[in-house]
Amino acid sequence: DWDIRLLLTKRSSINMELARTSSDDDAPSTMNYSILLQERPIKQTVTREALTLLLDTFYNKAESFLSSEVKLSLDVERLVQSVKALCTSLAAVETPDITAALNQLPACPCRLQPKVQKDISVLSNRENRVAIVEKLTAAILDLVELYCSTFNANFHTMPHSSRSTAPIQEAGMITNVLSFSVYAAHRVPITWAASYENFFLSCSLTHGGVELCAPQHTSKQSVSKYLFHLVVWDQRVCFPVQINQLPRESQLTVTLYATSLPPPGGAEEKSKQKRSIEALGWVTMPLFNFRHVLTCGRKLLGLWPSTTASGNARSSTPNFSQPDSVILQVDFPTSSFEVHFSTPPPAEFSPQYEFSRLDQGCQKQLHDVLHKKSLFWLSPEDRRLLWEKRYFCHVEASRLPLVLASAPSWEWACLPDIYALLRQWGCMNHLDALGLLNATFPDQECRRTAVQWMDSISDPELLDFLPQLVQALKYECYLDSHLMRFLLRRAIGDVRIAHYLFWLLKDTLQDSQFSVRYQYLLGALLCCSGHGLREEFDRQGWLVTILAKVAQRVRDATPSSRQAILREGLDKVKEFFTLNTRCRLPLNPGMLVKGINIQSCSYFNSNAVPLKLSFQNQDPMGDNISVIFKA
């Protein structure tokens, strides 16, 4: 056993180099908060300067087309080429308005379609050419506006009208069924045309992973060649669900399927081969945005490859992080008013009854259901019983997730009873409250209550929950959430929490689906941190990068040469400590080291060949710090 020695010291002598200072408070923030609250990807494909140059080229070609008398076919081709260049820069999207305008031009080598204008003599009339150019110009400007509303571009168009002044209609009062139109899938790989046929979309509505109705399917179509390769459906999808029956956190998931073509061969062989239907991509989006307004208008949704599914968690952000992702064009109904989902107040009547008032048989049945280990083991009969007897379950405070999972619906009309139950329920312990932050409970009030119950947790205990809480961010419908604000607030108040949160977020950046969300949170954390802590994170990242390269070289080397390569690589670590007199280890901010003991370092002969490292402790009274590094 070791004796613990306590030393009384003055506050002025405590090392505060990682804390925020008054200079940090006065320094301008580098985090773009307007982008933080916008549900947009962080990638952009065109700058304002490049787009201006392309638009000037289009206007010049349009003027040549209008004044053309002799070389009309050549001017048509140049005009189409300028339109194609514009569309290519704007995410390779060809809207139906652009297609309709181009169809009034005769065929040219870069665009051969059966629906194009056959009689070129129609263009001899200047008024007809002017009408075509006007339609093309309007369609291109609409595409630019669509691009700006989808991507985080460094430019914006002038809005046609102010949505802030639009009248508001409550979602609970709208009895229209949910519907939208699917136009096409853009940026379709050319290889798909030779490998698949019968492309169709499966559209489903879910809340907390539960389907609200049967999936709806589009017709089956093939790849078409316009300016680009795309699959055109131009079809309306209608769900048998009224808008007032939609939960606020309802998710629309669209999955692209296709039938694989058999390999080349004889007709008899093809007939014997079984044709399989493959899922090629999917996208999930919330129907209500973070302001609780029902989505409307034209949307571009980047599809995630079906091979990148991350368990039960699916990103509610379209995939624009991959520059070649297939883009789905969807048109939601627009109106003169905004459909807003207001949070209803809790019901006034929500009694609490004694469990003993139930008869013995019902008590035993309810007791058995309440003590099931997981809500996934609840049968439909169990759920019906739990919700029917919910006013008798308050004595089992930790069983709230089971009761809420039994709610028959989370639509607007059912929320007052659910919120009344939440308000009157006894405060759950921190571990049980964590159960309300999984994917089954996307409701904002439910998650807010869970975070509120966890707010009493101490800083040392919170460190044990951080890995789970960081993963729970995947199940938030929106980037700006109560859980995210809770983590940032606690990180500001404790350097250890900020340190561990930083490295947990760095690790999650490898998740392609959720990397954008975690990048925003990591940026917000660095913005809230002081200059000293940010510099410390830079040093730690530098050290980890050096060690990762050393570990890779050791793993790739032959067993006989590994020790020599390790010694050679650790010289780089020694140079690091020459430039940086000390550094904290990512494992623990309390481990402050000033160098490395190369002679005491080695490696393990397992498959990953992890390194066994020995660092020199900055504390002269402390022992050397031994760690295992595995890249």
PDB file of C-alpha atoms in Angstrom, residues 278-509:
ATOM      1  CA  GLU A 278     -28.949  -4.895 -54.716  1.00  0.00           C
ATOM      2  CA  ALA A 279     -29.104  -1.818 -52.503  1.00  0.00           C
ATOM      3  CA  LEU A 280     -26.766   0.771 -54.039  1.00  0.00           C
ATOM      4  CA  GLY A 281     -27.203   3.715 -51.696  1.00  0.00           C
ATOM      5  CA  TRP A 282     -29.416   5.390 -49.118  1.00  0.00           C
ATOM      6  CA  VAL A 283     -30.054   8.742 -47.482  1.00  0.00           C
ATOM      7  CA  THR A 284     -31.947   9.739 -44.346  1.00  0.00           C
ATOM      8  CA  MET A 285     -33.280  13.206 -43.568  1.00  0.00           C
ATOM      9  CA  PRO A 286     -35.516  14.669 -40.826  1.00  0.00           C
ATOM     10  CA  LEU A 287     -38.882  15.910 -42.072  1.00  0.00           C
ATOM     11  CA  PHE A 288     -38.817  18.814 -39.585  1.00  0.00           C
ATOM     12  CA  ASN A 289     -35.656  20.920 -39.383  1.00  0.00           C
ATOM     13  CA  PHE A 290     -33.994  22.077 -36.156  1.00  0.00           C
ATOM     14  CA  ARG A 291     -36.421  25.025 -36.040  1.00  0.00           C
ATOM     15  CA  HIS A 292     -39.271  22.455 -36.109  1.00  0.00           C
ATOM     16  CA  VAL A 293     -40.461  23.623 -39.549  1.00  0.00           C
ATOM     17  CA  LEU A 294     -41.659  21.027 -42.071  1.00  0.00           C
ATOM     18  CA  THR A 295     -39.264  20.756 -44.989  1.00  0.00           C
ATOM     19  CA  CYS A 296     -40.436  22.197 -48.293  1.00  0.00           C
ATOM     20  CA  GLY A 297     -39.133  23.011 -51.751  1.00  0.00           C
ATOM     21  CA  ARG A 298     -36.472  21.319 -53.855  1.00  0.00           C
ATOM     22  CA  LYS A 299     -33.745  19.353 -52.061  1.00  0.00           C
ATOM     23  CA  LEU A 300     -30.537  17.655 -53.171  1.00  0.00           C
ATOM     24  CA  LEU A 301     -29.697  14.577 -51.105  1.00  0.00           C
ATOM     25  CA  GLY A 302     -26.341  12.812 -51.407  1.00  0.00           C
ATOM     26  CA  LEU A 303     -26.611   9.025 -51.089  1.00  0.00           C
ATOM     27  CA  TRP A 304     -24.416   7.018 -48.739  1.00  0.00           C
ATOM     28  CA  PRO A 305     -23.064   3.769 -50.218  1.00  0.00           C
ATOM     29  CA  SER A 306     -24.902   0.800 -48.746  1.00  0.00           C
ATOM     30  CA  THR A 307     -21.599  -0.741 -47.661  1.00  0.00           C
ATOM     31  CA  THR A 308     -20.937   2.083 -45.167  1.00  0.00           C
ATOM     32  CA  ALA A 309     -23.877   1.371 -42.859  1.00  0.00           C
ATOM     33  CA  SER A 310     -22.842   1.934 -39.250  1.00  0.00           C
ATOM     34  CA  GLY A 311     -24.890  -0.583 -37.284  1.00  0.00           C
ATOM     35  CA  ASN A 312     -28.293   0.773 -36.309  1.00  0.00           C
ATOM     36  CA  ALA A 313     -27.078   4.369 -36.432  1.00  0.00           C
ATOM     37  CA  ARG A 314     -27.752   6.189 -39.667  1.00  0.00           C
ATOM     38  CA  SER A 315     -26.636   9.710 -40.324  1.00  0.00           C
ATOM     39  CA  SER A 316     -29.408  12.262 -40.864  1.00  0.00           C
ATOM     40  CA  THR A 317     -26.982  14.308 -42.979  1.00  0.00           C
ATOM     41  CA  PRO A 318     -26.788  13.773 -46.763  1.00  0.00           C
ATOM     42  CA  ASN A 319     -23.501  12.484 -48.118  1.00  0.00           C
ATOM     43  CA  PHE A 320     -21.622  15.342 -49.730  1.00  0.00           C
ATOM     44  CA  SER A 321     -18.287  14.522 -48.095  1.00  0.00           C
ATOM     45  CA  GLN A 322     -17.559  12.179 -51.017  1.00  0.00           C
ATOM     46  CA  PRO A 323     -17.174  14.200 -54.239  1.00  0.00           C
ATOM     47  CA  ASP A 324     -18.646  11.436 -56.410  1.00  0.00           C
ATOM     48  CA  SER A 325     -21.690  10.539 -54.302  1.00  0.00           C
ATOM     49  CA  VAL A 326     -24.947   9.992 -56.200  1.00  0.00           C
ATOM     50  CA  ILE A 327     -27.330  12.930 -55.666  1.00  0.00           C
ATOM     51  CA  LEU A 328     -31.079  12.465 -55.425  1.00  0.00           C
ATOM     52  CA  GLN A 329     -33.344  15.368 -56.402  1.00  0.00           C
ATOM     53  CA  VAL A 330     -36.543  15.523 -54.340  1.00  0.00           C
ATOM     54  CA  ASP A 331     -39.292  18.168 -54.485  1.00  0.00           C
ATOM     55  CA  PHE A 332     -41.444  18.709 -51.391  1.00  0.00           C
ATOM     56  CA  PRO A 333     -44.710  20.686 -51.615  1.00  0.00           C
ATOM     57  CA  THR A 334     -44.437  24.432 -51.061  1.00  0.00           C
ATOM     58  CA  SER A 335     -47.104  26.765 -49.734  1.00  0.00           C
ATOM     59  CA  SER A 336     -47.592  30.356 -48.640  1.00  0.00           C
ATOM     60  CA  PHE A 337     -47.158  29.397 -44.965  1.00  0.00           C
ATOM     61  CA  GLU A 338     -44.704  27.463 -42.811  1.00  0.00           C
ATOM     62  CA  VAL A 339     -45.823  24.267 -41.109  1.00  0.00           C
ATOM     63  CA  HIS A 340     -44.429  24.461 -37.575  1.00  0.00           C
ATOM     64  CA  PHE A 341     -44.380  21.687 -34.971  1.00  0.00           C
ATOM     65  CA  SER A 342     -44.932  23.452 -31.645  1.00  0.00           C
ATOM     66  CA  THR A 343     -44.080  21.612 -28.444  1.00  0.00           C
ATOM     67  CA  PRO A 344     -47.381  21.011 -26.598  1.00  0.00           C
ATOM     68  CA  PRO A 345     -47.549  21.559 -22.823  1.00  0.00           C
ATOM     69  CA  PRO A 346     -47.791  18.515 -20.530  1.00  0.00           C
ATOM     70  CA  ALA A 347     -51.278  17.261 -19.762  1.00  0.00           C
ATOM     71  CA  GLU A 348     -52.733  18.556 -16.509  1.00  0.00           C
ATOM     72  CA  PHE A 349     -54.154  15.161 -15.550  1.00  0.00           C
ATOM     73  CA  SER A 350     -51.418  12.619 -14.922  1.00  0.00           C
ATOM     74  CA  PRO A 351     -52.128  10.706 -11.694  1.00  0.00           C
ATOM     75  CA  GLN A 352     -49.785   8.488  -9.711  1.00  0.00           C
ATOM     76  CA  TYR A 353     -51.387   5.367  -8.262  1.00  0.00           C
ATOM     77  CA  GLU A 354     -50.033   2.986  -5.661  1.00  0.00           C
ATOM     78  CA  PHE A 355     -48.765  -0.264  -7.113  1.00  0.00           C
ATOM     79  CA  SER A 356     -50.597  -2.168  -4.361  1.00  0.00           C
ATOM     80  CA  ARG A 357     -53.982  -1.058  -5.724  1.00  0.00           C
ATOM     81  CA  LEU A 358     -53.610  -3.596  -8.537  1.00  0.00           C
ATOM     82  CA  ASP A 359     -54.826  -7.149  -7.974  1.00  0.00           C
ATOM     83  CA  GLN A 360     -52.219  -9.819  -7.271  1.00  0.00           C
ATOM     84  CA  GLY A 361     -52.286 -11.305 -10.757  1.00  0.00           C
ATOM     85  CA  CYS A 362     -51.844  -7.934 -12.449  1.00  0.00           C
ATOM     86  CA  GLN A 363     -49.087  -6.981  -9.987  1.00  0.00           C
ATOM     87  CA  LYS A 364     -47.096 -10.101 -10.828  1.00  0.00           C
ATOM     88  CA  GLN A 365     -47.606  -9.666 -14.553  1.00  0.00           C
ATOM     89  CA  LEU A 366     -46.598  -5.995 -14.467  1.00  0.00           C
ATOM     90  CA  HIS A 367     -43.642  -6.738 -12.169  1.00  0.00           C
ATOM     91  CA  ASP A 368     -42.300  -9.357 -14.588  1.00  0.00           C
ATOM     92  CA  VAL A 369     -42.570  -6.975 -17.530  1.00  0.00           C
ATOM     93  CA  LEU A 370     -40.948  -4.075 -15.653  1.00  0.00           C
ATOM     94  CA  HIS A 371     -37.936  -6.217 -14.803  1.00  0.00           C
ATOM     95  CA  LYS A 372     -37.115  -7.278 -18.327  1.00  0.00           C
ATOM     96  CA  LYS A 373     -33.502  -6.392 -19.010  1.00  0.00           C
ATOM     97  CA  SER A 374     -34.026  -4.701 -22.364  1.00  0.00           C
ATOM     98  CA  LEU A 375     -36.847  -2.896 -24.119  1.00  0.00           C
ATOM     99  CA  PHE A 376     -36.094  -5.015 -27.199  1.00  0.00           C
ATOM    100  CA  TRP A 377     -37.516  -8.006 -25.310  1.00  0.00           C
ATOM    101  CA  LEU A 378     -40.920  -6.376 -24.908  1.00  0.00           C
ATOM    102  CA  SER A 379     -43.695  -8.156 -26.792  1.00  0.00           C
ATOM    103  CA  PRO A 380     -46.695  -6.237 -28.191  1.00  0.00           C
ATOM    104  CA  GLU A 381     -48.730  -7.506 -25.225  1.00  0.00           C
ATOM    105  CA  ASP A 382     -46.049  -6.264 -22.814  1.00  0.00           C
ATOM    106  CA  ARG A 383     -46.090  -2.822 -24.406  1.00  0.00           C
ATOM    107  CA  ARG A 384     -49.874  -2.614 -24.254  1.00  0.00           C
ATOM    108  CA  LEU A 385     -49.846  -3.571 -20.561  1.00  0.00           C
ATOM    109  CA  LEU A 386     -47.087  -1.105 -19.661  1.00  0.00           C
ATOM    110  CA  TRP A 387     -48.797   1.838 -21.310  1.00  0.00           C
ATOM    111  CA  GLU A 388     -52.196   0.936 -19.900  1.00  0.00           C
ATOM    112  CA  LYS A 389     -50.759   0.692 -16.356  1.00  0.00           C
ATOM    113  CA  ARG A 390     -48.203   3.511 -16.695  1.00  0.00           C
ATOM    114  CA  TYR A 391     -49.660   5.439 -13.738  1.00  0.00           C
ATOM    115  CA  PHE A 392     -48.774   2.507 -11.455  1.00  0.00           C
ATOM    116  CA  CYS A 393     -45.105   2.324 -12.508  1.00  0.00           C
ATOM    117  CA  HIS A 394     -43.649   5.377 -10.750  1.00  0.00           C
ATOM    118  CA  VAL A 395     -42.321   3.214  -7.939  1.00  0.00           C
ATOM    119  CA  GLU A 396     -39.870   1.688 -10.434  1.00  0.00           C
ATOM    120  CA  ALA A 397     -38.023   4.885 -11.415  1.00  0.00           C
ATOM    121  CA  SER A 398     -35.375   3.084 -13.474  1.00  0.00           C
ATOM    122  CA  ARG A 399     -38.064   1.481 -15.671  1.00  0.00           C
ATOM    123  CA  LEU A 400     -38.995   4.705 -17.469  1.00  0.00           C
ATOM    124  CA  PRO A 401     -37.317   3.663 -20.780  1.00  0.00           C
ATOM    125  CA  LEU A 402     -39.519   0.548 -20.866  1.00  0.00           C
ATOM    126  CA  VAL A 403     -42.652   2.619 -20.270  1.00  0.00           C
ATOM    127  CA  LEU A 404     -41.791   5.256 -22.876  1.00  0.00           C
ATOM    128  CA  ALA A 405     -40.870   2.584 -25.420  1.00  0.00           C
ATOM    129  CA  SER A 406     -44.431   1.281 -25.006  1.00  0.00           C
ATOM    130  CA  ALA A 407     -46.081   4.566 -26.019  1.00  0.00           C
ATOM    131  CA  PRO A 408     -48.401   3.769 -28.955  1.00  0.00           C
ATOM    132  CA  SER A 409     -47.448   6.933 -30.849  1.00  0.00           C
ATOM    133  CA  TRP A 410     -45.283  10.055 -30.601  1.00  0.00           C
ATOM    134  CA  GLU A 411     -47.494  12.234 -32.783  1.00  0.00           C
ATOM    135  CA  TRP A 412     -48.446  15.720 -31.643  1.00  0.00           C
ATOM    136  CA  ALA A 413     -51.761  14.683 -30.053  1.00  0.00           C
ATOM    137  CA  CYS A 414     -50.054  12.033 -27.860  1.00  0.00           C
ATOM    138  CA  LEU A 415     -47.191  14.176 -26.566  1.00  0.00           C
ATOM    139  CA  PRO A 416     -49.047  15.903 -23.664  1.00  0.00           C
ATOM    140  CA  ASP A 417     -49.567  12.555 -21.892  1.00  0.00           C
ATOM    141  CA  ILE A 418     -45.946  11.534 -22.518  1.00  0.00           C
ATOM    142  CA  TYR A 419     -44.553  14.865 -21.317  1.00  0.00           C
ATOM    143  CA  ALA A 420     -46.747  14.793 -18.209  1.00  0.00           C
ATOM    144  CA  LEU A 421     -45.296  11.385 -17.406  1.00  0.00           C
ATOM    145  CA  LEU A 422     -41.770  12.759 -17.863  1.00  0.00           C
ATOM    146  CA  ARG A 423     -42.470  15.757 -15.638  1.00  0.00           C
ATOM    147  CA  GLN A 424     -43.853  13.710 -12.748  1.00  0.00           C
ATOM    148  CA  TRP A 425     -41.379  10.847 -12.952  1.00  0.00           C
ATOM    149  CA  GLY A 426     -38.789  10.609 -10.214  1.00  0.00           C
ATOM    150  CA  CYS A 427     -35.261  11.638 -11.149  1.00  0.00           C
ATOM    151  CA  MET A 428     -33.396   8.663 -12.600  1.00  0.00           C
ATOM    152  CA  ASN A 429     -29.805   7.864 -11.718  1.00  0.00           C
ATOM    153  CA  HIS A 430     -27.143   8.722 -14.257  1.00  0.00           C
ATOM    154  CA  LEU A 431     -26.716   5.216 -15.647  1.00  0.00           C
ATOM    155  CA  ASP A 432     -30.455   4.720 -16.183  1.00  0.00           C
ATOM    156  CA  ALA A 433     -30.823   8.199 -17.707  1.00  0.00           C
ATOM    157  CA  LEU A 434     -28.273   7.156 -20.310  1.00  0.00           C
ATOM    158  CA  GLY A 435     -30.886   4.705 -21.602  1.00  0.00           C
ATOM    159  CA  LEU A 436     -33.034   7.631 -22.785  1.00  0.00           C
ATOM    160  CA  LEU A 437     -30.248   8.833 -25.094  1.00  0.00           C
ATOM    161  CA  ASN A 438     -30.167   5.855 -27.451  1.00  0.00           C
ATOM    162  CA  ALA A 439     -31.728   5.656 -30.904  1.00  0.00           C
ATOM    163  CA  THR A 440     -35.127   4.515 -29.606  1.00  0.00           C
ATOM    164  CA  PHE A 441     -35.884   7.937 -28.079  1.00  0.00           C
ATOM    165  CA  PRO A 442     -35.240  10.730 -30.598  1.00  0.00           C
ATOM    166  CA  ASP A 443     -37.853  13.049 -29.021  1.00  0.00           C
ATOM    167  CA  GLN A 444     -36.243  16.356 -28.056  1.00  0.00           C
ATOM    168  CA  GLU A 445     -38.056  16.767 -24.733  1.00  0.00           C
ATOM    169  CA  CYS A 446     -37.243  13.209 -23.742  1.00  0.00           C
ATOM    170  CA  ARG A 447     -33.554  13.724 -24.459  1.00  0.00           C
ATOM    171  CA  ARG A 448     -33.575  17.140 -22.769  1.00  0.00           C
ATOM    172  CA  THR A 449     -34.953  15.535 -19.603  1.00  0.00           C
ATOM    173  CA  ALA A 450     -32.285  12.822 -19.704  1.00  0.00           C
ATOM    174  CA  VAL A 451     -29.530  15.441 -20.044  1.00  0.00           C
ATOM    175  CA  GLN A 452     -31.080  17.452 -17.211  1.00  0.00           C
ATOM    176  CA  TRP A 453     -30.966  14.394 -14.936  1.00  0.00           C
ATOM    177  CA  MET A 454     -27.334  13.773 -15.883  1.00  0.00           C
ATOM    178  CA  ASP A 455     -26.351  17.365 -15.157  1.00  0.00           C
ATOM    179  CA  SER A 456     -25.898  16.579 -11.462  1.00  0.00           C
ATOM    180  CA  ILE A 457     -23.091  14.128 -12.236  1.00  0.00           C
ATOM    181  CA  SER A 458     -19.667  15.059 -10.871  1.00  0.00           C
ATOM    182  CA  ASP A 459     -16.781  15.810 -13.216  1.00  0.00           C
ATOM    183  CA  PRO A 460     -14.762  12.675 -12.285  1.00  0.00           C
ATOM    184  CA  GLU A 461     -17.829  10.461 -12.777  1.00  0.00           C
ATOM    185  CA  LEU A 462     -18.663  12.160 -16.071  1.00  0.00           C
ATOM    186  CA  LEU A 463     -15.311  10.989 -17.464  1.00  0.00           C
ATOM    187  CA  ASP A 464     -16.576   7.399 -17.237  1.00  0.00           C
ATOM    188  CA  PHE A 465     -19.683   8.299 -19.263  1.00  0.00           C
ATOM    189  CA  LEU A 466     -17.957  10.373 -21.958  1.00  0.00           C
ATOM    190  CA  PRO A 467     -17.420   7.531 -24.498  1.00  0.00           C
ATOM    191  CA  GLN A 468     -21.112   6.602 -24.365  1.00  0.00           C
ATOM    192  CA  LEU A 469     -22.263  10.227 -24.521  1.00  0.00           C
ATOM    193  CA  VAL A 470     -20.087  10.933 -27.565  1.00  0.00           C
ATOM    194  CA  GLN A 471     -21.615   7.918 -29.309  1.00  0.00           C
ATOM    195  CA  ALA A 472     -25.105   9.077 -28.267  1.00  0.00           C
ATOM    196  CA  LEU A 473     -24.569  12.207 -30.382  1.00  0.00           C
ATOM    197  CA  LYS A 474     -25.149   9.973 -33.420  1.00  0.00           C
ATOM    198  CA  TYR A 475     -28.777   9.546 -32.380  1.00  0.00           C
ATOM    199  CA  GLU A 476     -29.499  13.274 -32.201  1.00  0.00           C
ATOM    200  CA  CYS A 477     -31.746  14.464 -35.015  1.00  0.00           C
ATOM    201  CA  TYR A 478     -30.035  17.832 -35.160  1.00  0.00           C
ATOM    202  CA  LEU A 479     -26.536  19.170 -34.704  1.00  0.00           C
ATOM    203  CA  ASP A 480     -27.633  21.739 -32.114  1.00  0.00           C
ATOM    204  CA  SER A 481     -28.879  19.532 -29.280  1.00  0.00           C
ATOM    205  CA  HIS A 482     -29.133  19.597 -25.494  1.00  0.00           C
ATOM    206  CA  LEU A 483     -26.535  16.834 -25.264  1.00  0.00           C
ATOM    207  CA  MET A 484     -24.024  18.737 -27.382  1.00  0.00           C
ATOM    208  CA  ARG A 485     -24.484  21.898 -25.308  1.00  0.00           C
ATOM    209  CA  PHE A 486     -24.136  19.871 -22.106  1.00  0.00           C
ATOM    210  CA  LEU A 487     -20.818  18.374 -23.227  1.00  0.00           C
ATOM    211  CA  LEU A 488     -19.427  21.744 -24.299  1.00  0.00           C
ATOM    212  CA  ARG A 489     -20.503  23.427 -21.076  1.00  0.00           C
ATOM    213  CA  ARG A 490     -18.883  20.763 -18.911  1.00  0.00           C
ATOM    214  CA  ALA A 491     -15.725  20.795 -21.056  1.00  0.00           C
ATOM    215  CA  ILE A 492     -15.389  24.545 -20.534  1.00  0.00           C
ATOM    216  CA  GLY A 493     -15.513  24.039 -16.765  1.00  0.00           C
ATOM    217  CA  ASP A 494     -12.994  21.193 -16.498  1.00  0.00           C
ATOM    218  CA  VAL A 495      -9.730  20.745 -18.416  1.00  0.00           C
ATOM    219  CA  ARG A 496      -9.754  16.966 -17.958  1.00  0.00           C
ATOM    220  CA  ILE A 497     -13.202  16.688 -19.540  1.00  0.00           C
ATOM    221  CA  ALA A 498     -12.080  18.925 -22.408  1.00  0.00           C
ATOM    222  CA  HIS A 499      -8.969  16.779 -22.879  1.00  0.00           C
ATOM    223  CA  TYR A 500     -10.795  13.438 -23.029  1.00  0.00           C
ATOM    224  CA  LEU A 501     -13.618  14.881 -25.136  1.00  0.00           C
ATOM    225  CA  PHE A 502     -11.063  16.178 -27.644  1.00  0.00           C
ATOM    226  CA  TRP A 503      -9.489  12.766 -28.179  1.00  0.00           C
ATOM    227  CA  LEU A 504     -12.827  10.953 -28.297  1.00  0.00           C
ATOM    228  CA  LEU A 505     -13.968  13.352 -31.014  1.00  0.00           C
ATOM    229  CA  LYS A 506     -10.684  12.948 -32.893  1.00  0.00           C
ATOM    230  CA  ASP A 507     -11.263   9.201 -32.931  1.00  0.00           C
ATOM    231  CA  THR A 508     -14.829   9.508 -34.247  1.00  0.00           C
ATOM    232  CA  LEU A 509     -13.663  11.562 -37.239  1.00  0.00           C
TER     233      LEU A 509
END
